[in-house]
Amino acid sequence: MRINLTINGRQRELEVSPHQTLLQLLRDTLGIHDAKEGCGEGVCGACTVLLDGRPVSSCLVLAPTAHGRQILTVRGLEEDGLHPLQEAFVRHGAVQCGFCTPGILLTACALLERDPGADREAIRRALGGNLCRCTGYAKILDAVEAYARGL
Amino acid sequence: MGPVETPPRRAEELAVIGKRLPKVDAWGKVIGETKYADDLILPRMAHARLLRARHPHARIKAIDTSRARALPGVLAVITGADFPPVKFGILPVSQDEEALSTEKVRYVGDAVAAVAAVDEETAERATELIEVEYEPLPPIMSIEEALAEGTVRIQEYGDGPNIHKLVSLEFGDVEEGFREADLIREDLFYFEGSNHLPMEQHAAVARWDPDGKLTLWSSTQTPHYVHRTLAKVLELPMSHVRVIATPVGGGFGGKSDPFSHELVVARLAQLTGRPVKCTLTREEVFYAHRGRHPVLMWVKTGVTRDGTIQAMHFRSILDGGAYGSYGVASTFYTGALQTVTYKVPRYKFEGCRVFTNKPPCGPKRGHGTPQPRYAIEVHLDKIAEALGLDPAEMRRRQVVEPFSKTANHLTITTCGLEECIDRVVEASGWREKHRRLPPGRGVGFAASSYITGAGLAIYWNEMPHTGVIVKIDRGGGVAAFCGSIDIGQGSDSVLASVVAEVLGILPEDIRVVTADTDLTPVDLGSYSSRVTLMMGNAAKEAAEKLRGLLLDAAAKKLEVSPAGLVARGRRVYLRDDPERGMSFAEAAQLAEAAYGTLAAAGSYRPPRRGGKFKGAGVGPTPAYSYTACVAEVAVDPETGEVRPLEIWIAHDGGRALNPLLVEGQVEGSVYMGLGEALMEEQIFRKGLHKIPSMLEYKSPTTLETPEIRTILVETNDPEGPFGAKEAGQVPLLPLIPAIANAVYDAVGVRVDEIPITPEKVLKGLDQKGKGQEPRVGPERFPRVSFPEPIRVESAFGQPADLSLKRE
Ligand code: FES
Ligand code: FES
């Protein structure tokens, strides 16, 4: 079936199969590999993308349901250079292997969009669905908090 | 490149080392550009899936692949018969694996056949059409069953029917030590196995070029060992095989073995003439495993009234799963490092690894040492209580002597553990809290040590463990080449930082080229915390050679002595007159004109300082790292739930080359330790993995991870580059016993079995309520016929001999 959607600001018309997931569409069909697969069952958050500004696990979203909607992957965060939250991740050492990073950046962006002054506890709660096996989350929380507080 | 700072007067201060600089690969990762193995897409690429056994133990009678072959879109179907009859395994003594099983399957998940097809879905459907006729054999699913007489064998080699390895060593006379003790205590502990759960599922892509050469891209921590294995199993010259390790999305030891899917994609690429990719599903990652060994332990220690250890006797039985993997080394590691944290003048170790019909266990962060560390630190906590001593103070008094030898002939260099203990005791308010918090709240203490790189390579050889080539071009650009692979720990950044420090430029001025067996000198791999020290030393040597040439050439031009020059701030200039000098690029051009192309190699081989007995190969390292930890927990008496509230952790990793990265390693270790302490377990029911999915396998999220207070205690170790030691593993070790001890402080229940689940805590509370012993844990240690020990004189207290630097 044919769907229309916008990915990182670019409008696309695509042929998808009804049981294809949004993650498969992005990775396998379009080669947009910045959404990652860590489990394929909605648990790890590595595949997080923003769907009309809301974080979703793209491995659980069927591609056809994205018809007419806006998709943002981590590539889409950059405008004129790095998004300041990306800068904060670099500066605060929030990235180790980096596999969780795209999903966490997007989840954090969506939170700060909703609640620009989110405190550490609110950040902690918002990131509860994004696993990171490397960092112990400490420096991820530092980075998001620093950005939220305008540091 | 312009100068980045005004040269300071004291040029000897370090400019890059010790600074909180971003990782050199962080930018690519935050924009999602970094290409992990599964992100690779090659023209005409086919996709592979493996067919895995559904029986834990069975003979393969016949395999019929005809229906799979007939499926449209299928390009090739292979079984074990499509490989030369060659077995492999990471250790030379355990060559027991096949790319695809030919005679037997030994665990649910063992690979028996594979398909390449135009897409993953077709490949998956084709595997379902393969018919395998099995003759089921009785599965052996526990240590007890493995040790039982007259059972069917899983492997045809080892030290007993289902015994892979037996070890027995005694250093000094432990019985004499026990006679001198005022208190002797014996305890039993069990540590359940767990998976590494790296976020990235293993993936590999193979391409066979028309000239008959194979290239394999793989998410591996050990490209060199994969290189050797591919050549061996496919019977190719090593020179025709190229292995490129892609950035690893988390390893923690789980990507350190050569795996079936790597061999399978290579063979399928050869047969189909197309590149072939295979990415494991999360379920398959649980089968590929090589995770933490379940270990049953018994420990007996004799101490004097003030808690001084006189002798220790330690026994372990490791449940190894179906294959050898690193198991022989793991077995030794459950016994080797007991003597490196506290003074243990006499020590005896007996270890045993059994085969069971489960996915093979191997190295996970801390390799073989978190289990005994947990046992010993809880055991010492009990001893301190029995003697009425403060458990932190009792340990502090017995910290090993720097620059001394242990009973089992290990050489300690620097040791900052005393300071680590002082710092966490201070920061956590230990003295005000221990045994003083309200019911349901508690604090626990533990400490640990770990190696900075294994002293020996996995296969016997005289060559360096790592090599680095540095090259400078005419524009002043610098490239550093090393076989090391960044698994998130920051090895690319360490390489760039060390070279930058020596040459007086910045890490971002350097292009690192790593983990490509065609382009880079061998590095043995990202395991055993070896890379920073070994690669760092090699990088320093290579860069120093080039700096020598640059300074010589610049000195001639400036008509001064090279000894008066420094390279710093992207310049070469006079130490005493910083205005007089030239840019780095100019110095490079002068040097190239004078000496030809600017490239230099450095390499590193660790000192051979181990003992001279059989089994002395595991444990030696250039330097040991140390950590002390205090954990505070709340225990809910209704639900049994243990909630970690705050963790204080002080780590001696030598000089922190980049404190930001070292802290990251400490925090990541704390996190992983918490997961093991409280929830993670790889368990089986009726031969089946109980939880091969992230839905069921619990691991800590942001919500279960408390604030971590990290303290870096810096020693300056003579063995490390700029004094650096290890950071990535030792901080995991004390976490687990610190939590166990904190649970005891909170509710008076001893959980002598990891993980400390709510059920176990409730059981202990229930026993306590009934006036029974409030302890949950193993009740007996099975009979194992350990051989007579190899008896070696204790080297305890002898001074370190550092002259044996590079034999
Ligand atoms: S891959 Fe979608 S949540 Fe894990
Ligand atoms: S940085 Fe590796 S999983 Fe988060």
Short mmCIF file of C-alpha atoms and ligand atoms in Angstrom, two decimals, chain A residues 23 36-48 57-60, chain B residues 694, ligand 1:
data_model
loop_
_atom_site.label_atom_id
_atom_site.label_comp_id
_atom_site.label_asym_id
_atom_site.label_seq_id
_atom_site.Cartn_x
_atom_site.Cartn_y
_atom_site.Cartn_z
CA LEU A 23 11.64 0.61 12.09
CA LYS A 36 18.56 1.25 16.13
CA GLU A 37 17.14 -2.14 16.91
CA GLY A 38 17.99 -3.47 20.36
CA CYS A 39 15.12 -5.86 21.01
CA GLY A 40 12.38 -5.62 18.42
CA GLU A 41 9.71 -5.88 21.08
CA GLY A 42 9.23 -2.43 22.50
CA VAL A 43 11.40 -2.74 25.59
CA CYS A 44 14.77 -1.09 25.03
CA GLY A 45 13.99 2.26 23.40
CA ALA A 46 16.88 2.08 20.92
CA CYS A 47 14.43 2.41 18.04
CA THR A 48 12.75 5.52 19.45
CA SER A 57 9.16 2.63 19.76
CA SER A 58 9.29 2.36 16.00
CA CYS A 59 9.65 -1.42 16.22
CA LEU A 60 6.08 -1.55 17.52
CA MET B 694 14.28 -8.27 27.08
S1 FES C 1 14.03 -2.16 19.30
FE1 FES C 1 12.21 -1.11 19.65
S2 FES C 1 12.13 -0.96 21.76
FE2 FES C 1 13.87 -2.21 21.44
#
